PDB file of C-alpha atoms in Angstrom:
ATOM      1  CA  UNK L 822      -3.820  16.177  11.139  1.00 75.00           C
ATOM      2  CA  UNK L 823      -1.759  16.616   7.948  1.00 93.00           C
ATOM      3  CA  UNK L 824      -2.962  14.969   4.701  1.00 95.00           C
ATOM      4  CA  UNK L 825      -0.281  13.212   2.634  1.00 97.00           C
ATOM      5  CA  UNK L 826      -0.683  12.562  -1.079  1.00 97.00           C
ATOM      6  CA  UNK L 827      -0.860   8.882  -2.123  1.00 96.00           C
ATOM      7  CA  UNK L 828       0.854   9.285  -5.431  1.00 94.00           C
ATOM      8  CA  UNK L 829      -2.378   8.333  -7.270  1.00 94.00           C
ATOM      9  CA  UNK L 830      -4.273  11.507  -8.201  1.00 93.00           C
ATOM     10  CA  UNK L 831      -7.669   9.898  -8.438  1.00 92.00           C
ATOM     11  CA  UNK L 832      -7.385   8.761  -4.763  1.00 93.00           C
ATOM     12  CA  UNK L 833      -6.059  12.104  -3.671  1.00 95.00           C
ATOM     13  CA  UNK L 834      -9.169  13.774  -5.235  1.00 93.00           C
ATOM     14  CA  UNK L 835     -11.495  11.335  -3.544  1.00 92.00           C
ATOM     15  CA  UNK L 836      -9.863  11.817  -0.159  1.00 93.00           C
ATOM     16  CA  UNK L 837      -9.444  15.605  -0.216  1.00 92.00           C
ATOM     17  CA  UNK L 838      -5.684  15.524  -0.787  1.00 94.00           C
ATOM     18  CA  UNK L 839      -4.595  12.091   0.343  1.00 95.00           C
ATOM     19  CA  UNK L 840      -4.348  10.008   3.553  1.00 96.00           C
ATOM     20  CA  UNK L 841      -4.096  11.293   7.152  1.00 96.00           C
ATOM     21  CA  UNK L 842      -0.529  11.362   8.457  1.00 97.00           C
ATOM     22  CA  UNK L 843       0.125   8.471  10.942  1.00 97.00           C
ATOM     23  CA  UNK L 844      -2.121   6.096   9.076  1.00 97.00           C
ATOM     24  CA  UNK L 845      -1.556   2.381   8.678  1.00 98.00           C
ATOM     25  CA  UNK L 846      -2.821   1.332   5.271  1.00 98.00           C
ATOM     26  CA  UNK L 847      -3.548  -2.229   4.069  1.00 98.00           C
ATOM     27  CA  UNK L 848      -3.730  -3.013   0.343  1.00 98.00           C
ATOM     28  CA  UNK L 849      -5.384  -6.413  -0.197  1.00 98.00           C
ATOM     29  CA  UNK L 850      -5.063  -7.989  -3.606  1.00 98.00           C
ATOM     30  CA  UNK L 851      -4.768 -11.326  -5.511  1.00 97.00           C
ATOM     31  CA  UNK L 852      -1.159 -12.440  -5.906  1.00 95.00           C
ATOM     32  CA  UNK L 853      -1.546 -12.609  -9.690  1.00 93.00           C
ATOM     33  CA  UNK L 854      -2.949  -9.026  -9.939  1.00 95.00           C
ATOM     34  CA  UNK L 855      -1.138  -5.801 -10.907  1.00 95.00           C
ATOM     35  CA  UNK L 856      -1.248  -4.523  -7.324  1.00 97.00           C
ATOM     36  CA  UNK L 857       2.510  -3.867  -7.313  1.00 96.00           C
ATOM     37  CA  UNK L 858       1.790  -0.913  -9.590  1.00 96.00           C
ATOM     38  CA  UNK L 859      -0.294   0.614  -6.751  1.00 97.00           C
ATOM     39  CA  UNK L 860       2.429  -0.007  -4.152  1.00 97.00           C
ATOM     40  CA  UNK L 861       4.883   1.567  -6.491  1.00 96.00           C
ATOM     41  CA  UNK L 862       2.848   4.779  -6.710  1.00 96.00           C
ATOM     42  CA  UNK L 863       2.415   4.874  -2.892  1.00 97.00           C
ATOM     43  CA  UNK L 864       6.243   4.842  -2.647  1.00 96.00           C
ATOM     44  CA  UNK L 865       6.875   7.852  -4.869  1.00 95.00           C
ATOM     45  CA  UNK L 866       5.625  11.139  -3.388  1.00 96.00           C
ATOM     46  CA  UNK L 867       7.930  11.201  -0.397  1.00 96.00           C
ATOM     47  CA  UNK L 868      10.972   9.572   1.095  1.00 97.00           C
ATOM     48  CA  UNK L 869      10.172   5.866   1.388  1.00 98.00           C
ATOM     49  CA  UNK L 870      11.650   2.823   3.070  1.00 98.00           C
ATOM     50  CA  UNK L 871      10.604  -0.180   1.136  1.00 98.00           C
ATOM     51  CA  UNK L 872      10.869  -3.469   3.060  1.00 98.00           C
ATOM     52  CA  UNK L 873      10.535  -6.718   1.075  1.00 98.00           C
ATOM     53  CA  UNK L 874       9.792  -9.810   3.049  1.00 98.00           C
ATOM     54  CA  UNK L 875       9.695 -12.289   0.131  1.00 97.00           C
ATOM     55  CA  UNK L 876      11.307 -10.888  -2.994  1.00 96.00           C
ATOM     56  CA  UNK L 877      14.898  -9.842  -3.243  1.00 97.00           C
ATOM     57  CA  UNK L 878      15.805  -6.161  -3.052  1.00 97.00           C
ATOM     58  CA  UNK L 879      17.221  -6.364  -6.603  1.00 97.00           C
ATOM     59  CA  UNK L 880      13.907  -7.714  -7.953  1.00 96.00           C
ATOM     60  CA  UNK L 881      11.989  -4.918  -6.323  1.00 96.00           C
ATOM     61  CA  UNK L 882      14.414  -2.231  -7.507  1.00 95.00           C
ATOM     62  CA  UNK L 883      13.982  -3.457 -11.120  1.00 94.00           C
ATOM     63  CA  UNK L 884      10.232  -2.882 -10.975  1.00 90.00           C
ATOM     64  CA  UNK L 885      10.118   0.510  -9.202  1.00 89.00           C
ATOM     65  CA  UNK L 886       9.753   3.638 -11.307  1.00 72.00           C
ATOM     66  CA  UNK L 887      12.362   6.333 -10.619  1.00 58.00           C
ATOM     67  CA  UNK L 888      11.484   8.922 -13.166  1.00 49.00           C
ATOM     68  CA  UNK L 889       8.566  10.472 -11.353  1.00 45.00           C
ATOM     69  CA  UNK L 890       6.096   9.199 -13.946  1.00 46.00           C
ATOM     70  CA  UNK L 891       2.631   8.938 -12.606  1.00 47.00           C
ATOM     71  CA  UNK L 892      -0.828   8.265 -14.047  1.00 51.00           C
ATOM     72  CA  UNK L 893      -0.830   8.437 -17.835  1.00 42.00           C
ATOM     73  CA  UNK L 894       2.744   9.741 -17.769  1.00 42.00           C
ATOM     74  CA  UNK L 895       2.104  12.775 -15.651  1.00 46.00           C
ATOM     75  CA  UNK L 896       5.013  14.066 -13.567  1.00 42.00           C
ATOM     76  CA  UNK L 897       5.066  14.670  -9.833  1.00 43.00           C
ATOM     77  CA  UNK L 898       5.215  18.373 -10.509  1.00 37.00           C
ATOM     78  CA  UNK L 899       2.006  18.089 -12.621  1.00 38.00           C
ATOM     79  CA  UNK L 900       0.285  16.375  -9.725  1.00 40.00           C
ATOM     80  CA  UNK L 901       1.431  18.932  -7.201  1.00 39.00           C
ATOM     81  CA  UNK L 902       2.864  16.320  -4.893  1.00 42.00           C
ATOM     82  CA  UNK L 903       6.001  18.352  -4.241  1.00 42.00           C
ATOM     83  CA  UNK L 904       8.302  15.985  -6.083  1.00 51.00           C
ATOM     84  CA  UNK L 905       9.172  12.383  -5.592  1.00 63.00           C
ATOM     85  CA  UNK L 906      11.365  11.309  -2.778  1.00 79.00           C
ATOM     86  CA  UNK L 907      14.061   8.771  -2.507  1.00 93.00           C
ATOM     87  CA  UNK L 908      13.121   5.072  -2.071  1.00 96.00           C
ATOM     88  CA  UNK L 909      15.478   2.797  -0.191  1.00 97.00           C
ATOM     89  CA  UNK L 910      14.745  -0.932  -0.717  1.00 98.00           C
ATOM     90  CA  UNK L 911      15.766  -3.389   1.993  1.00 98.00           C
ATOM     91  CA  UNK L 912      15.328  -7.135   2.507  1.00 98.00           C
ATOM     92  CA  UNK L 913      14.123  -8.344   5.880  1.00 98.00           C
ATOM     93  CA  UNK L 914      15.125 -11.499   7.731  1.00 97.00           C
ATOM     94  CA  UNK L 915      13.286 -14.292   5.875  1.00 95.00           C
ATOM     95  CA  UNK L 916      12.703 -16.344   9.016  1.00 93.00           C
ATOM     96  CA  UNK L 917      11.733 -13.548  11.464  1.00 96.00           C
ATOM     97  CA  UNK L 918      11.115 -10.163   9.761  1.00 98.00           C
ATOM     98  CA  UNK L 919       9.292  -8.497  12.664  1.00 98.00           C
ATOM     99  CA  UNK L 920      12.343  -7.003  14.359  1.00 98.00           C
ATOM    100  CA  UNK L 921      13.691  -5.684  10.979  1.00 98.00           C
ATOM    101  CA  UNK L 922      10.386  -3.946  10.206  1.00 98.00           C
ATOM    102  CA  UNK L 923      10.179  -2.347  13.683  1.00 98.00           C
ATOM    103  CA  UNK L 924      13.733  -1.123  13.486  1.00 98.00           C
ATOM    104  CA  UNK L 925      12.990   0.567  10.096  1.00 98.00           C
ATOM    105  CA  UNK L 926       9.779   2.024  11.486  1.00 98.00           C
ATOM    106  CA  UNK L 927      11.592   3.469  14.505  1.00 98.00           C
ATOM    107  CA  UNK L 928      13.993   5.276  12.117  1.00 98.00           C
ATOM    108  CA  UNK L 929      11.370   6.428   9.738  1.00 98.00           C
ATOM    109  CA  UNK L 930      12.095  10.028   8.570  1.00 97.00           C
ATOM    110  CA  UNK L 931       9.446  12.710   9.188  1.00 97.00           C
ATOM    111  CA  UNK L 932       6.466  12.456   6.806  1.00 97.00           C
ATOM    112  CA  UNK L 933       7.933   9.445   5.125  1.00 98.00           C
ATOM    113  CA  UNK L 934       6.333   6.282   3.732  1.00 98.00           C
ATOM    114  CA  UNK L 935       7.119   2.765   5.026  1.00 98.00           C
ATOM    115  CA  UNK L 936       6.141   0.021   2.581  1.00 98.00           C
ATOM    116  CA  UNK L 937       5.933  -3.597   3.827  1.00 98.00           C
ATOM    117  CA  UNK L 938       5.729  -6.014   0.918  1.00 97.00           C
ATOM    118  CA  UNK L 939       4.187  -8.408   1.849  1.00 97.00           C
ATOM    119  CA  UNK L 940       2.347  -9.131   5.110  1.00 98.00           C
ATOM    120  CA  UNK L 941       2.220 -12.914   5.035  1.00 97.00           C
ATOM    121  CA  UNK L 942       5.579 -13.724   6.657  1.00 97.00           C
ATOM    122  CA  UNK L 943       4.731 -11.256   9.443  1.00 98.00           C
ATOM    123  CA  UNK L 944       1.280 -12.637   9.983  1.00 98.00           C
ATOM    124  CA  UNK L 945       2.808 -16.066  10.565  1.00 97.00           C
ATOM    125  CA  UNK L 946       3.934 -14.951  14.088  1.00 97.00           C
ATOM    126  CA  UNK L 947       1.893 -15.971  17.088  1.00 97.00           C
ATOM    127  CA  UNK L 948      -1.148 -13.817  17.835  1.00 97.00           C
ATOM    128  CA  UNK L 949       0.293 -12.051  20.925  1.00 97.00           C
ATOM    129  CA  UNK L 950       3.523 -11.086  19.298  1.00 98.00           C
ATOM    130  CA  UNK L 951       1.835  -9.985  16.091  1.00 98.00           C
ATOM    131  CA  UNK L 952      -0.589  -7.828  17.972  1.00 97.00           C
ATOM    132  CA  UNK L 953       2.268  -6.135  19.856  1.00 98.00           C
ATOM    133  CA  UNK L 954       4.120  -5.658  16.522  1.00 98.00           C
ATOM    134  CA  UNK L 955       1.144  -3.791  14.968  1.00 98.00           C
ATOM    135  CA  UNK L 956       0.793  -1.589  18.057  1.00 97.00           C
ATOM    136  CA  UNK L 957       4.511  -0.648  17.992  1.00 98.00           C
ATOM    137  CA  UNK L 958       4.386  -0.094  14.148  1.00 98.00           C
ATOM    138  CA  UNK L 959       1.465   2.250  14.448  1.00 97.00           C
ATOM    139  CA  UNK L 960       3.204   4.220  17.201  1.00 98.00           C
ATOM    140  CA  UNK L 961       6.392   4.668  15.142  1.00 98.00           C
ATOM    141  CA  UNK L 962       4.458   5.817  12.080  1.00 98.00           C
ATOM    142  CA  UNK L 963       2.389   8.203  14.103  1.00 97.00           C
ATOM    143  CA  UNK L 964       5.529   9.595  15.780  1.00 98.00           C
ATOM    144  CA  UNK L 965       7.034  10.272  12.344  1.00 98.00           C
ATOM    145  CA  UNK L 966       3.815  11.661  10.949  1.00 98.00           C
ATOM    146  CA  UNK L 967       4.173   9.353   7.990  1.00 98.00           C
ATOM    147  CA  UNK L 968       2.242   6.445   6.436  1.00 98.00           C
ATOM    148  CA  UNK L 969       2.760   2.728   6.550  1.00 98.00           C
ATOM    149  CA  UNK L 970       1.544   0.658   3.561  1.00 98.00           C
ATOM    150  CA  UNK L 971       1.149  -3.117   4.140  1.00 98.00           C
ATOM    151  CA  UNK L 972       0.766  -5.104   0.943  1.00 98.00           C
ATOM    152  CA  UNK L 973      -1.336  -8.092   1.899  1.00 98.00           C
ATOM    153  CA  UNK L 974      -2.202 -10.879  -0.581  1.00 98.00           C
ATOM    154  CA  UNK L 975      -5.526 -12.746  -0.465  1.00 97.00           C
ATOM    155  CA  UNK L 976      -5.521 -16.521  -0.141  1.00 94.00           C
ATOM    156  CA  UNK L 977      -5.348 -19.046   2.596  1.00 89.00           C
ATOM    157  CA  UNK L 978      -4.668 -16.362   5.245  1.00 91.00           C
ATOM    158  CA  UNK L 979      -4.351 -17.254   8.933  1.00 94.00           C
ATOM    159  CA  UNK L 980      -6.205 -15.691  11.849  1.00 95.00           C
ATOM    160  CA  UNK L 981      -3.807 -12.715  12.007  1.00 98.00           C
ATOM    161  CA  UNK L 982      -5.249 -11.209   8.816  1.00 98.00           C
ATOM    162  CA  UNK L 983      -8.232 -10.208  10.858  1.00 97.00           C
ATOM    163  CA  UNK L 984      -5.952  -8.431  13.267  1.00 97.00           C
ATOM    164  CA  UNK L 985      -4.175  -6.654  10.412  1.00 98.00           C
ATOM    165  CA  UNK L 986      -7.428  -5.231   9.085  1.00 97.00           C
ATOM    166  CA  UNK L 987      -8.717  -4.420  12.528  1.00 97.00           C
ATOM    167  CA  UNK L 988      -5.629  -2.302  13.410  1.00 97.00           C
ATOM    168  CA  UNK L 989      -5.419  -0.699   9.944  1.00 97.00           C
ATOM    169  CA  UNK L 990      -6.749   2.864   9.620  1.00 97.00           C
ATOM    170  CA  UNK L 991      -7.427   2.436   5.861  1.00 97.00           C
ATOM    171  CA  UNK L 992      -8.224  -0.718   3.913  1.00 97.00           C
ATOM    172  CA  UNK L 993      -7.906  -0.814   0.104  1.00 97.00           C
ATOM    173  CA  UNK L 994      -9.335  -3.928  -1.484  1.00 98.00           C
ATOM    174  CA  UNK L 995      -8.299  -4.523  -5.107  1.00 98.00           C
ATOM    175  CA  UNK L 996     -10.620  -6.982  -6.815  1.00 97.00           C
ATOM    176  CA  UNK L 997      -9.536  -8.345 -10.172  1.00 96.00           C
ATOM    177  CA  UNK L 998     -12.092 -10.059 -12.405  1.00 94.00           C
ATOM    178  CA  UNK L 999     -11.127 -11.942 -15.519  1.00 92.00           C
ATOM    179  CA  UNK L1000     -13.693 -12.590 -18.288  1.00 86.00           C
ATOM    180  CA  UNK L1001     -13.426 -13.952 -21.680  1.00 85.00           C
ATOM    181  CA  UNK L1002     -12.809 -10.507 -23.122  1.00 87.00           C
ATOM    182  CA  UNK L1003     -11.226  -8.308 -20.494  1.00 90.00           C
ATOM    183  CA  UNK L1004      -9.512  -7.932 -17.088  1.00 92.00           C
ATOM    184  CA  UNK L1005     -11.389  -5.600 -14.787  1.00 94.00           C
ATOM    185  CA  UNK L1006      -9.796  -4.071 -11.633  1.00 96.00           C
ATOM    186  CA  UNK L1007     -11.943  -2.399  -9.073  1.00 97.00           C
ATOM    187  CA  UNK L1008     -10.588  -0.711  -5.932  1.00 97.00           C
ATOM    188  CA  UNK L1009     -12.950  -0.752  -2.948  1.00 97.00           C
ATOM    189  CA  UNK L1010     -12.257   1.267   0.173  1.00 96.00           C
ATOM    190  CA  UNK L1011     -14.466  -0.240   2.870  1.00 95.00           C
ATOM    191  CA  UNK L1012     -12.601   1.328   5.790  1.00 96.00           C
ATOM    192  CA  UNK L1013     -11.240   4.876   6.251  1.00 96.00           C
ATOM    193  CA  UNK L1014     -10.699   5.774   9.901  1.00 94.00           C
ATOM    194  CA  UNK L1015     -10.734   9.536  10.314  1.00 82.00           C
ATOM    195  CA  UNK L1016     -12.349  10.106   6.954  1.00 81.00           C
ATOM    196  CA  UNK L1017     -15.128   8.873   4.625  1.00 82.00           C
ATOM    197  CA  UNK L1018     -14.883   5.467   2.907  1.00 86.00           C
ATOM    198  CA  UNK L1019     -15.787   5.368  -0.794  1.00 87.00           C
ATOM    199  CA  UNK L1020     -19.451   4.614  -1.470  1.00 90.00           C
ATOM    200  CA  UNK L1021     -18.652   3.044  -4.834  1.00 93.00           C
ATOM    201  CA  UNK L1022     -15.726   1.051  -6.300  1.00 95.00           C
ATOM    202  CA  UNK L1023     -13.161   2.815  -8.408  1.00 95.00           C
ATOM    203  CA  UNK L1024     -12.566   1.077 -11.768  1.00 95.00           C
ATOM    204  CA  UNK L1025      -8.860   1.279 -12.462  1.00 95.00           C
ATOM    205  CA  UNK L1026      -6.722   0.558 -15.506  1.00 93.00           C
ATOM    206  CA  UNK L1027      -3.566  -1.221 -14.385  1.00 94.00           C
ATOM    207  CA  UNK L1028      -1.110  -1.648 -17.285  1.00 90.00           C
ATOM    208  CA  UNK L1029       2.285  -0.027 -16.759  1.00 87.00           C
ATOM    209  CA  UNK L1030       0.635   2.862 -14.976  1.00 88.00           C
ATOM    210  CA  UNK L1031      -2.363   3.431 -12.744  1.00 92.00           C
ATOM    211  CA  UNK L1032      -5.246   5.360 -14.167  1.00 91.00           C
ATOM    212  CA  UNK L1033      -9.004   5.514 -14.116  1.00 89.00           C
ATOM    213  CA  UNK L1034     -10.781   3.080 -16.438  1.00 88.00           C
ATOM    214  CA  UNK L1035     -13.445   5.093 -18.174  1.00 81.00           C
ATOM    215  CA  UNK L1036     -14.789   2.240 -20.298  1.00 79.00           C
ATOM    216  CA  UNK L1037     -18.379   1.282 -19.671  1.00 66.00           C
ATOM    217  CA  UNK L1038     -19.364  -2.033 -18.081  1.00 60.00           C
ATOM    218  CA  UNK L1039     -21.375  -4.149 -20.431  1.00 51.00           C
ATOM    219  CA  UNK L1040     -23.694  -6.629 -18.886  1.00 46.00           C
TER     220      UNK L1040
END
């Protein structure tokens, strides 16, 4: 099984080079967090089809980085990712996005990344249809030897969120804590099928880039 870089060097170091090809990845985060920065980095190392189910394609395009800049300004060549690929941003049907997502997954180039941002409109489908959707999505991604990244916001989620996390091979849980003096972001990886989940949270600095936060926690 090939390992594909995530675009975030600290994760690639923790996971011996990246994520297994064919993986379906879920990134859970608060809607008001900087999780879009992580999704942006996931889209950079390889050819990517970025499907937006809520925001307009223009809005997504404006926030994506296209200069290959990574953590703390490092380039793709510095990270050894083999160079950034092209990212094509597409809007899905707002009322029924499932068919659009499956069509894109069926045409996913070899070793490419499929980003689904975000999961909530898909999870609104009935349980049977949504389960079949995830099965088909996983098959298409595995056939392409690529990775699917599902951006899933926390909140008043319906019963299909459990199905999303059950089918996923990897679950990233970004937890943002706001105190009177700082904003702390910790990335927890409770599930890593085919590998080892992290034993401890990663403290991240999410500003205009993604980097490791080396500041000490003060009780």
